[in-house]
Amino acid sequence: MEKILTDFGVQPIYLVAQAVNFIILLLILKRFLYRPVLKVLEHRKKTVSDSLRKAEQITAQLQKTEVKSAEKLSEASKQAQVIIANASKTADRIIAEAHEKAQVDVDIMIEQGKQSILVEQEMMKNEMHDKLAGLVVLGMERIAGKVLDLPDHTKIVDQTINSLKEEISTRAL
Amino acid sequence: MQQNPTDPNSEYFDQWGSSLKQWFQEKPHHTYGADTKTEHVPLAPEVIGHIGTFPVTNSLVFSILVTILLSVFAIVFSRKITVIPGKLQSFIEVIFEYVYDLGESLAQSRIETFFPWVMTFFLYILAANLLALFPGVSTIGVNVMQEGQQKFIPLLRSINSDLNMTLSLALLSVVATHFFSLKFIGVTDYLKRWFSLKMFGVFLFVGILELVSEFTKIISLSFRLFGNILAGKVLLKTSWSVSAFIVPLPFYFLELVVAFVQAAVFMILTLVFMVMLSEKHHS
């Protein structure tokens, strides 16, 4: 064994020297190479995992928002349909009411018209009676040459009116 | 005797053998290249000077040189590390991440402790092997007179072609492995691995085998690396002796592969040993 070590030039001092050399290198590399590089790798891994997590959160949020918006849209559509139905009902009711009111007004107006016509008719009848009576009196005065008294007037007027009435009735038939 | 190439007893072969021997004797004068002084690759490193009483070998100088280069690189590189990596940083990150993930799959959280060790083994051995292929290493040196003969002593020698260096690395690897084993599984479980309460029969034998295997690790780690690199060096020297141009090229490519493979093997074996010894023994 000793001969082998001598042949290969193995000496404890060189083993120690090399070991010290290696340990110095190990410490330097650990301080200046491994630690910063591993730190950067760790930082990058963390950034990537954070980004992925955020992206997942955003996707989940987006899906939730989509579901919510669909729900809102559906709800709004239902509400709109209800509003439209209500409006339609209200409109029908208003139209019906307006119709009814207009009918009532028309009836009232017709009734009022009828009343007015009747009044006008009566007034015209009376006026015509007076004018006719006047004309008859005037005619009789011219024919008889005397001024008729009240009983004469009344008698003549009644006779004329009765004859007129008969005439009108005959024409109407 | 006749000169008949088909007759093994003819003079033809004697003459051919003599001329071949003569060619080998004269060969150093007929080869080309930087290192034509000697074809011999010594097993032991050469002493190139002394610091006080401490003899400095060419492999030790090269080892210090590699350490300085790697340290300077690490310090300069650490100042240029950014979140968005450049090409060099990406390359280094890919290697680190691969080794770290590989280690993590084997050692889980313990990789934080193991990683600096295994990565330093890899980088150091790889850098040493690759730098040893540069021109000048093992070829630039001085001629000295030793025992009345002129001898060429290179100023730099491939680190891993010196058993001192590989043995030292292997010892460090095994010592660190046992230290981490004690750290992670505790003294009791550590001792249980070697010395069972049932110290008789097969258990005693297994315990002894385990102890022997620990020494085998030192020998296998050191001699594998040493043997491969020294063989590569001899191969390159042999190819230079044929011609300094073209002929060594395929061997250089081979040595590039060997440099990487040996560094990776040393690193992976160390990692595996560390993982194995830092797990509780279920006997």
Tab-separated table of C-alpha atoms in Angstrom:
chain	number	residue	atom	x	y	z
A	1	MET	CA	0.000	0.000	0.000
A	2	GLU	CA	2.807	2.348	0.978
A	3	LYS	CA	4.648	1.539	-2.232
A	4	ILE	CA	1.515	2.337	-4.261
A	5	LEU	CA	1.127	5.662	-2.492
A	6	THR	CA	4.834	6.445	-3.017
A	7	ASP	CA	4.646	5.514	-6.703
A	8	PHE	CA	1.656	7.805	-7.188
A	9	GLY	CA	3.372	10.560	-5.199
A	10	VAL	CA	0.598	10.713	-2.603
A	11	GLN	CA	1.522	12.859	0.374
A	12	PRO	CA	-0.767	13.975	3.213
A	13	ILE	CA	0.312	17.606	2.806
A	14	TYR	CA	-0.995	17.680	-0.764
A	15	LEU	CA	-4.268	16.065	0.297
A	16	VAL	CA	-4.749	18.765	2.917
A	17	ALA	CA	-3.696	21.514	0.499
A	18	GLN	CA	-6.165	20.329	-2.115
A	19	ALA	CA	-8.935	19.971	0.482
A	20	VAL	CA	-8.357	23.526	1.728
A	21	ASN	CA	-8.288	24.751	-1.850
A	22	PHE	CA	-11.578	23.008	-2.606
A	23	ILE	CA	-13.322	24.254	0.537
A	24	ILE	CA	-12.266	27.849	-0.220
A	25	LEU	CA	-13.680	27.438	-3.721
A	26	LEU	CA	-16.876	25.912	-2.300
A	27	LEU	CA	-17.391	28.872	0.049
A	28	ILE	CA	-16.719	31.429	-2.694
A	29	LEU	CA	-19.045	29.717	-5.167
A	30	LYS	CA	-21.733	29.307	-2.511
A	31	ARG	CA	-21.551	33.006	-1.648
A	32	PHE	CA	-21.192	34.476	-5.150
A	33	LEU	CA	-22.713	31.939	-7.513
A	34	TYR	CA	-25.152	29.440	-6.003
A	35	ARG	CA	-26.971	31.733	-3.604
A	36	PRO	CA	-27.717	34.558	-6.113
A	37	VAL	CA	-28.591	32.191	-8.974
A	38	LEU	CA	-30.853	30.019	-6.799
A	39	LYS	CA	-32.418	33.183	-5.376
A	40	VAL	CA	-33.203	34.428	-8.894
A	41	LEU	CA	-34.587	30.994	-9.839
A	42	GLU	CA	-36.736	30.931	-6.711
A	43	HIS	CA	-37.922	34.485	-7.362
A	44	ARG	CA	-38.804	33.601	-10.949
A	45	LYS	CA	-40.620	30.430	-9.878
A	46	LYS	CA	-42.572	32.463	-7.325
A	47	THR	CA	-43.404	35.138	-9.913
A	48	VAL	CA	-44.588	32.514	-12.388
A	49	SER	CA	-46.694	30.686	-9.785
A	50	ASP	CA	-48.142	34.026	-8.581
A	51	SER	CA	-48.974	35.011	-12.141
A	52	LEU	CA	-50.593	31.638	-12.762
A	53	ARG	CA	-52.595	31.934	-9.559
A	54	LYS	CA	-53.676	35.465	-10.501
A	55	ALA	CA	-54.624	34.321	-13.983
A	56	GLU	CA	-56.687	31.508	-12.462
A	57	GLN	CA	-58.353	33.983	-10.111
A	58	ILE	CA	-59.090	36.330	-13.010
A	59	THR	CA	-60.537	33.456	-15.044
A	60	ALA	CA	-62.708	32.384	-12.113
A	61	GLN	CA	-63.785	35.997	-11.572
A	62	LEU	CA	-64.569	36.328	-15.265
A	63	GLN	CA	-66.647	33.167	-15.192
A	64	LYS	CA	-68.501	34.418	-12.115
A	65	THR	CA	-69.099	37.778	-13.789
A	66	GLU	CA	-70.335	36.067	-16.939
A	67	VAL	CA	-72.748	33.940	-14.902
A	68	LYS	CA	-73.870	37.018	-12.951
A	69	SER	CA	-74.340	39.091	-16.092
A	70	ALA	CA	-76.328	36.252	-17.685
A	71	GLU	CA	-78.462	36.043	-14.554
A	72	LYS	CA	-78.973	39.834	-14.553
A	73	LEU	CA	-79.798	39.788	-18.238
A	74	SER	CA	-82.324	37.012	-17.729
A	75	GLU	CA	-83.799	38.830	-14.725
A	76	ALA	CA	-83.971	42.098	-16.673
A	77	SER	CA	-85.632	40.305	-19.568
A	78	LYS	CA	-88.218	38.823	-17.205
A	79	GLN	CA	-88.797	42.228	-15.578
A	80	ALA	CA	-89.140	43.824	-19.009
A	81	GLN	CA	-91.707	41.221	-19.995
A	82	VAL	CA	-93.632	41.850	-16.769
A	83	ILE	CA	-93.464	45.623	-17.352
A	84	ILE	CA	-94.600	45.206	-20.947
A	85	ALA	CA	-97.483	42.968	-19.823
A	86	ASN	CA	-98.466	45.453	-17.118
A	87	ALA	CA	-98.202	48.361	-19.540
A	88	SER	CA	-100.319	46.492	-22.037
A	89	LYS	CA	-102.920	45.800	-19.378
A	90	THR	CA	-102.845	49.429	-18.223
A	91	ALA	CA	-103.138	50.652	-21.778
A	92	ASP	CA	-106.100	48.343	-22.394
A	93	ARG	CA	-107.708	49.559	-19.198
A	94	ILE	CA	-107.095	53.227	-20.061
A	95	ILE	CA	-108.473	52.717	-23.549
A	96	ALA	CA	-111.515	50.918	-22.159
A	97	GLU	CA	-112.052	53.675	-19.604
A	98	ALA	CA	-111.609	56.357	-22.232
A	99	HIS	CA	-114.032	54.526	-24.466
A	100	GLU	CA	-116.537	54.249	-21.673
A	101	LYS	CA	-116.105	57.893	-20.693
A	102	ALA	CA	-116.414	59.012	-24.304
A	103	GLN	CA	-119.574	56.946	-24.655
A	104	VAL	CA	-121.014	58.560	-21.544
A	105	ASP	CA	-120.041	62.017	-22.792
A	106	VAL	CA	-121.535	61.262	-26.181
A	107	ASP	CA	-124.749	60.054	-24.538
A	108	ILE	CA	-124.867	63.166	-22.367
A	109	MET	CA	-124.181	65.366	-25.363
A	110	ILE	CA	-126.873	63.590	-27.409
A	111	GLU	CA	-129.308	63.944	-24.540
A	112	GLN	CA	-128.394	67.592	-24.129
A	113	GLY	CA	-128.769	68.080	-27.864
A	114	LYS	CA	-132.162	66.471	-27.795
A	115	GLN	CA	-133.229	68.653	-24.877
A	116	SER	CA	-131.887	71.723	-26.619
A	117	ILE	CA	-133.689	70.794	-29.829
A	118	LEU	CA	-136.913	70.271	-27.891
A	119	VAL	CA	-136.531	73.654	-26.191
A	120	GLU	CA	-135.695	75.320	-29.481
A	121	GLN	CA	-138.653	73.583	-31.083
A	122	GLU	CA	-140.992	74.784	-28.309
A	123	MET	CA	-139.591	78.288	-28.550
A	124	MET	CA	-140.021	78.276	-32.312
A	125	LYS	CA	-143.518	76.954	-31.958
A	126	ASN	CA	-144.469	79.706	-29.530
A	127	GLU	CA	-142.783	82.355	-31.675
A	128	MET	CA	-144.553	81.048	-34.751
A	129	HIS	CA	-147.836	81.044	-32.813
A	130	ASP	CA	-147.330	84.670	-31.829
A	131	LYS	CA	-146.323	85.757	-35.327
A	132	LEU	CA	-149.202	83.880	-36.888
A	133	ALA	CA	-151.625	85.347	-34.399
A	134	GLY	CA	-150.294	88.781	-35.227
A	135	LEU	CA	-150.648	88.173	-38.960
A	136	VAL	CA	-154.166	86.797	-38.558
A	137	VAL	CA	-155.167	89.811	-36.496
A	138	LEU	CA	-153.600	92.116	-39.003
A	139	GLY	CA	-155.335	90.302	-41.875
A	140	MET	CA	-158.673	90.351	-40.190
A	141	GLU	CA	-158.297	94.032	-39.412
A	142	ARG	CA	-157.675	94.720	-43.048
A	143	ILE	CA	-160.541	92.503	-44.181
A	144	ALA	CA	-163.114	93.449	-41.549
A	145	GLY	CA	-162.053	97.035	-41.198
A	146	LYS	CA	-162.449	97.062	-37.565
A	147	VAL	CA	-160.401	96.493	-34.571
A	148	LEU	CA	-161.097	93.108	-33.122
A	149	ASP	CA	-161.485	92.645	-29.423
A	150	LEU	CA	-159.893	89.903	-27.384
A	151	PRO	CA	-162.628	87.314	-27.780
A	152	ASP	CA	-162.543	87.823	-31.562
A	153	HIS	CA	-158.812	87.472	-31.603
A	154	THR	CA	-158.867	84.313	-29.619
A	155	LYS	CA	-161.548	82.761	-31.730
A	156	ILE	CA	-159.830	83.575	-35.039
A	157	VAL	CA	-156.448	82.429	-33.843
A	158	ASP	CA	-157.817	79.174	-32.585
A	159	GLN	CA	-159.630	78.546	-35.836
A	160	THR	CA	-156.458	79.267	-37.873
A	161	ILE	CA	-154.293	77.136	-35.739
A	162	ASN	CA	-156.673	74.285	-35.873
A	163	SER	CA	-156.853	74.515	-39.622
A	164	LEU	CA	-153.036	74.647	-39.821
A	165	LYS	CA	-152.723	71.639	-37.612
A	166	GLU	CA	-155.096	69.742	-39.801
A	167	GLU	CA	-153.138	70.798	-42.852
A	168	ILE	CA	-149.824	69.652	-41.348
A	169	SER	CA	-151.316	66.338	-40.238
A	170	THR	CA	-152.677	65.759	-43.720
A	171	ARG	CA	-149.251	66.497	-45.298
A	172	ALA	CA	-147.488	64.280	-42.852
A	173	LEU	CA	-149.695	61.370	-43.843
B	1	MET	CA	18.044	-17.660	-44.364
B	2	GLN	CA	15.916	-16.217	-47.082
B	3	GLN	CA	14.002	-12.985	-46.778
B	4	ASN	CA	10.497	-14.374	-47.133
B	5	PRO	CA	7.649	-12.280	-45.556
B	6	THR	CA	5.441	-15.393	-45.433
B	7	ASP	CA	7.999	-17.446	-43.470
B	8	PRO	CA	8.068	-16.544	-39.742
B	9	ASN	CA	11.604	-17.957	-39.425
B	10	SER	CA	13.020	-15.872	-42.234
B	11	GLU	CA	15.462	-12.996	-41.673
B	12	TYR	CA	12.821	-10.610	-42.934
B	13	PHE	CA	11.141	-10.439	-39.521
B	14	ASP	CA	14.439	-10.075	-37.607
B	15	GLN	CA	15.421	-7.171	-39.818
B	16	TRP	CA	11.943	-5.602	-39.547
B	17	GLY	CA	12.013	-5.966	-35.730
B	18	SER	CA	15.488	-4.406	-35.505
B	19	SER	CA	14.530	-1.481	-37.680
B	20	LEU	CA	11.349	-0.934	-35.652
B	21	LYS	CA	13.305	-0.951	-32.390
B	22	GLN	CA	15.763	1.524	-33.868
B	23	TRP	CA	12.852	3.746	-35.019
B	24	PHE	CA	11.404	3.776	-31.512
B	25	GLN	CA	14.819	4.699	-30.065
B	26	GLU	CA	15.194	7.550	-32.499
B	27	LYS	CA	11.553	8.571	-32.397
B	28	PRO	CA	11.906	11.635	-30.121
B	29	HIS	CA	14.142	13.220	-32.758
B	30	HIS	CA	11.644	12.601	-35.540
B	31	THR	CA	8.353	13.706	-33.908
B	32	TYR	CA	6.831	17.169	-34.071
B	33	GLY	CA	5.005	19.200	-31.476
B	34	ALA	CA	5.570	21.129	-28.303
B	35	ASP	CA	6.404	18.253	-26.045
B	36	THR	CA	8.970	16.169	-27.819
B	37	LYS	CA	11.345	15.955	-24.915
B	38	THR	CA	9.802	12.848	-23.406
B	39	GLU	CA	7.053	10.326	-24.056
B	40	HIS	CA	6.901	9.348	-20.424
B	41	VAL	CA	3.927	10.459	-18.335
B	42	PRO	CA	4.946	10.197	-14.701
B	43	LEU	CA	2.365	8.975	-12.190
B	44	ALA	CA	3.486	11.362	-9.489
B	45	PRO	CA	3.304	15.134	-9.919
B	46	GLU	CA	6.558	17.034	-10.354
B	47	VAL	CA	7.811	19.510	-7.765
B	48	ILE	CA	8.439	22.844	-9.479
B	49	GLY	CA	9.473	24.884	-6.464
B	50	HIS	CA	9.228	25.420	-2.733
B	51	ILE	CA	7.401	27.869	-0.501
B	52	GLY	CA	9.546	27.658	2.608
B	53	THR	CA	9.769	23.949	3.179
B	54	PHE	CA	6.513	23.244	1.374
B	55	PRO	CA	7.127	21.560	-1.986
B	56	VAL	CA	4.868	23.029	-4.665
B	57	THR	CA	3.852	20.613	-7.418
B	58	ASN	CA	2.681	21.529	-10.909
B	59	SER	CA	-0.752	19.995	-10.272
B	60	LEU	CA	-1.152	22.081	-7.113
B	61	VAL	CA	-0.314	25.248	-9.064
B	62	PHE	CA	-2.880	24.307	-11.678
B	63	SER	CA	-5.423	23.538	-8.946
B	64	ILE	CA	-4.912	27.004	-7.426
B	65	LEU	CA	-5.164	28.538	-10.906
B	66	VAL	CA	-8.492	26.776	-11.558
B	67	THR	CA	-9.773	27.878	-8.147
B	68	ILE	CA	-8.822	31.496	-8.869
B	69	LEU	CA	-10.418	31.416	-12.330
B	70	LEU	CA	-13.665	29.923	-11.016
B	71	SER	CA	-13.749	32.359	-8.094
B	72	VAL	CA	-13.164	35.383	-10.328
B	73	PHE	CA	-15.818	34.144	-12.716
B	74	ALA	CA	-18.291	33.678	-9.828
B	75	ILE	CA	-17.621	37.145	-8.405
B	76	VAL	CA	-17.880	38.884	-11.800
B	77	PHE	CA	-20.938	36.862	-12.757
B	78	SER	CA	-22.721	37.568	-9.447
B	79	ARG	CA	-22.652	41.284	-10.275
B	80	LYS	CA	-24.360	40.701	-13.604
B	81	ILE	CA	-27.208	38.485	-12.416
B	82	THR	CA	-30.578	39.895	-13.475
B	83	VAL	CA	-34.177	38.710	-13.248
B	84	ILE	CA	-34.346	38.616	-17.040
B	85	PRO	CA	-31.332	36.456	-17.894
B	86	GLY	CA	-28.839	36.842	-20.718
B	87	LYS	CA	-27.408	33.928	-22.687
B	88	LEU	CA	-24.701	33.013	-20.170
B	89	GLN	CA	-27.017	33.351	-17.194
B	90	SER	CA	-29.647	31.233	-18.959
B	91	PHE	CA	-27.055	28.542	-19.650
B	92	ILE	CA	-25.883	28.505	-16.028
B	93	GLU	CA	-29.473	28.572	-14.760
B	94	VAL	CA	-30.389	25.592	-16.941
B	95	ILE	CA	-27.497	23.533	-15.493
B	96	PHE	CA	-28.222	24.602	-11.906
B	97	GLU	CA	-31.947	23.993	-12.251
B	98	TYR	CA	-31.389	20.570	-13.794
B	99	VAL	CA	-29.007	19.473	-11.023
B	100	TYR	CA	-31.180	21.044	-8.316
B	101	ASP	CA	-34.372	19.377	-9.597
B	102	LEU	CA	-32.569	16.047	-9.998
B	103	GLY	CA	-31.252	16.341	-6.448
B	104	GLU	CA	-34.626	17.448	-5.128
B	105	SER	CA	-36.286	14.375	-6.617
B	106	LEU	CA	-33.802	12.216	-4.688
B	107	ALA	CA	-33.107	14.191	-1.529
B	108	GLN	CA	-36.195	16.420	-1.197
B	109	SER	CA	-35.433	19.387	1.083
B	110	ARG	CA	-31.931	18.092	1.921
B	111	ILE	CA	-30.782	19.224	-1.532
B	112	GLU	CA	-30.356	22.743	-0.123
B	113	THR	CA	-27.453	21.362	1.918
B	114	PHE	CA	-26.101	18.964	-0.704
B	115	PHE	CA	-26.327	21.255	-3.712
B	116	PRO	CA	-23.264	23.495	-3.063
B	117	TRP	CA	-21.099	20.414	-2.532
B	118	VAL	CA	-22.175	18.393	-5.550
B	119	MET	CA	-22.242	21.437	-7.827
B	120	THR	CA	-18.759	22.506	-6.722
B	121	PHE	CA	-17.447	18.998	-7.390
B	122	PHE	CA	-18.971	19.155	-10.861
B	123	LEU	CA	-17.766	22.655	-11.741
B	124	TYR	CA	-14.317	22.160	-10.287
B	125	ILE	CA	-13.662	18.823	-11.979
B	126	LEU	CA	-15.170	19.995	-15.283
B	127	ALA	CA	-13.195	23.250	-15.282
B	128	ALA	CA	-9.984	21.407	-14.344
B	129	ASN	CA	-10.489	18.793	-17.067
B	130	LEU	CA	-11.339	21.345	-19.769
B	131	LEU	CA	-8.571	23.782	-18.854
B	132	ALA	CA	-6.096	20.887	-18.934
B	133	LEU	CA	-6.808	20.569	-22.655
B	134	PHE	CA	-5.622	24.112	-23.332
B	135	PRO	CA	-2.275	24.503	-25.097
B	136	GLY	CA	0.559	24.961	-22.673
B	137	VAL	CA	-0.709	22.683	-19.932
B	138	SER	CA	1.770	19.777	-19.621
B	139	THR	CA	3.718	21.148	-22.581
B	140	ILE	CA	5.330	24.320	-21.273
B	141	GLY	CA	8.003	23.619	-18.718
B	142	VAL	CA	11.636	23.560	-17.895
B	143	ASN	CA	14.444	21.093	-18.502
B	144	VAL	CA	16.303	20.063	-15.386
B	145	MET	CA	19.132	17.677	-14.793
B	146	GLN	CA	18.137	14.785	-12.545
B	147	GLU	CA	20.454	11.865	-11.833
B	148	GLY	CA	22.674	12.912	-14.702
B	149	GLN	CA	19.788	12.966	-17.183
B	150	GLN	CA	17.900	15.854	-18.668
B	151	LYS	CA	14.301	15.792	-17.586
B	152	PHE	CA	11.385	17.918	-18.781
B	153	ILE	CA	9.161	19.241	-15.999
B	154	PRO	CA	5.895	20.901	-17.093
B	155	LEU	CA	4.853	23.976	-15.131
B	156	LEU	CA	1.193	22.958	-15.168
B	157	ARG	CA	-0.233	19.474	-14.863
B	158	SER	CA	-3.819	18.347	-15.212
B	159	ILE	CA	-5.234	18.304	-11.669
B	160	ASN	CA	-7.041	15.023	-11.999
B	161	SER	CA	-4.004	13.209	-13.371
B	162	ASP	CA	-2.535	13.581	-9.881
B	163	LEU	CA	-3.836	11.016	-7.391
B	164	ASN	CA	-3.298	13.510	-4.543
B	165	MET	CA	-5.996	15.717	-5.998
B	166	THR	CA	-8.559	13.034	-6.847
B	167	LEU	CA	-7.976	11.251	-3.545
B	168	SER	CA	-8.446	14.512	-1.704
B	169	LEU	CA	-11.719	15.150	-3.558
B	170	ALA	CA	-12.916	11.610	-2.837
B	171	LEU	CA	-12.025	11.955	0.852
B	172	LEU	CA	-13.865	15.258	1.029
B	173	SER	CA	-16.867	13.690	-0.672
B	174	VAL	CA	-16.999	10.759	1.760
B	175	VAL	CA	-16.319	12.896	4.849
B	176	ALA	CA	-19.043	15.363	3.831
B	177	THR	CA	-21.400	12.424	3.178
B	178	HIS	CA	-20.872	11.078	6.692
B	179	PHE	CA	-21.127	14.520	8.234
B	180	PHE	CA	-24.504	15.083	6.546
B	181	SER	CA	-25.591	11.602	7.566
B	182	LEU	CA	-24.919	12.495	11.213
B	183	LYS	CA	-26.659	15.823	10.757
B	184	PHE	CA	-29.832	14.433	9.197
B	185	ILE	CA	-30.363	11.079	10.928
B	186	GLY	CA	-28.615	11.632	14.256
B	187	VAL	CA	-25.831	9.750	16.001
B	188	THR	CA	-27.969	6.752	17.067
B	189	ASP	CA	-29.324	5.960	13.639
B	190	TYR	CA	-25.932	6.671	12.108
B	191	LEU	CA	-24.260	4.112	14.364
B	192	LYS	CA	-27.084	1.612	13.864
B	193	ARG	CA	-26.158	1.531	10.196
B	194	TRP	CA	-22.773	0.010	11.039
B	195	PHE	CA	-23.260	-1.635	14.409
B	196	SER	CA	-26.480	-3.512	14.974
B	197	LEU	CA	-27.550	-4.659	18.456
B	198	LYS	CA	-27.578	-8.154	16.994
B	199	MET	CA	-23.834	-8.163	16.431
B	200	PHE	CA	-23.582	-11.762	15.417
B	201	GLY	CA	-23.825	-13.869	12.291
B	202	VAL	CA	-25.043	-12.194	9.158
B	203	PHE	CA	-25.642	-8.802	10.825
B	204	LEU	CA	-22.004	-8.544	11.850
B	205	PHE	CA	-20.946	-9.490	8.345
B	206	VAL	CA	-23.285	-6.929	6.776
B	207	GLY	CA	-21.958	-4.245	9.126
B	208	ILE	CA	-18.377	-5.059	8.146
B	209	LEU	CA	-19.358	-5.037	4.482
B	210	GLU	CA	-20.938	-1.603	4.886
B	211	LEU	CA	-17.746	-0.301	6.507
B	212	VAL	CA	-15.595	-1.770	3.752
B	213	SER	CA	-17.905	-0.250	1.120
B	214	GLU	CA	-17.225	3.197	2.576
B	215	PHE	CA	-13.496	2.747	1.947
B	216	THR	CA	-14.287	1.356	-1.475
B	217	LYS	CA	-16.120	4.588	-2.262
B	218	ILE	CA	-12.912	6.559	-1.667
B	219	ILE	CA	-10.905	4.236	-3.886
B	220	SER	CA	-13.515	4.055	-6.653
B	221	LEU	CA	-14.153	7.812	-6.755
B	222	SER	CA	-10.472	8.749	-6.731
B	223	PHE	CA	-9.099	6.068	-9.046
B	224	ARG	CA	-11.920	6.335	-11.600
B	225	LEU	CA	-11.279	10.034	-12.078
B	226	PHE	CA	-7.520	9.710	-11.889
B	227	GLY	CA	-7.419	6.731	-14.265
B	228	ASN	CA	-9.637	8.299	-16.891
B	229	ILE	CA	-7.828	11.624	-16.958
B	230	LEU	CA	-4.340	10.096	-16.840
B	231	ALA	CA	-5.288	7.682	-19.625
B	232	GLY	CA	-6.542	10.609	-21.666
B	233	LYS	CA	-3.297	12.433	-21.083
B	234	VAL	CA	-1.271	9.423	-22.186
B	235	LEU	CA	-3.515	9.039	-25.225
B	236	LEU	CA	-3.004	12.666	-26.207
B	237	LYS	CA	0.770	12.415	-25.717
B	238	THR	CA	0.852	9.293	-27.841
B	239	SER	CA	-1.123	11.006	-30.589
B	240	TRP	CA	1.223	14.039	-30.453
B	241	SER	CA	4.145	11.691	-30.935
B	242	VAL	CA	2.637	10.545	-34.219
B	243	SER	CA	1.933	14.089	-35.377
B	244	ALA	CA	1.255	17.370	-33.670
B	245	PHE	CA	-1.378	18.219	-36.291
B	246	ILE	CA	-4.759	16.640	-37.190
B	247	VAL	CA	-4.063	13.266	-35.520
B	248	PRO	CA	-4.720	14.453	-31.903
B	249	LEU	CA	-7.975	16.178	-32.896
B	250	PRO	CA	-10.334	13.174	-32.533
B	251	PHE	CA	-8.719	12.423	-29.174
B	252	TYR	CA	-9.279	16.020	-28.072
B	253	PHE	CA	-12.983	15.627	-28.842
B	254	LEU	CA	-12.956	12.358	-26.929
B	255	GLU	CA	-11.290	14.096	-23.981
B	256	LEU	CA	-13.947	16.823	-24.054
B	257	VAL	CA	-16.598	14.142	-23.592
B	258	VAL	CA	-14.537	12.365	-20.923
B	259	ALA	CA	-14.066	15.678	-19.076
B	260	PHE	CA	-17.813	16.209	-18.876
B	261	VAL	CA	-18.720	12.586	-18.167
B	262	GLN	CA	-16.197	12.208	-15.335
B	263	ALA	CA	-17.341	15.443	-13.692
B	264	ALA	CA	-20.975	14.331	-13.970
B	265	VAL	CA	-20.193	10.839	-12.646
B	266	PHE	CA	-18.342	12.210	-9.615
B	267	MET	CA	-21.169	14.641	-8.903
B	268	ILE	CA	-23.977	12.080	-9.278
B	269	LEU	CA	-22.201	9.435	-7.220
B	270	THR	CA	-21.545	11.936	-4.437
B	271	LEU	CA	-25.182	13.007	-4.521
B	272	VAL	CA	-26.393	9.410	-4.410
B	273	PHE	CA	-24.054	8.559	-1.512
B	274	MET	CA	-25.220	11.634	0.381
B	275	VAL	CA	-28.873	10.746	-0.187
B	276	MET	CA	-28.361	7.108	0.797
B	277	LEU	CA	-26.512	7.878	4.002
B	278	SER	CA	-28.839	10.670	5.093
B	279	GLU	CA	-31.884	8.379	5.079
B	280	LYS	CA	-32.784	6.263	8.073
B	281	HIS	CA	-31.630	2.671	7.801
B	282	HIS	CA	-34.514	0.170	7.856
B	283	SER	CA	-32.922	-3.148	8.738
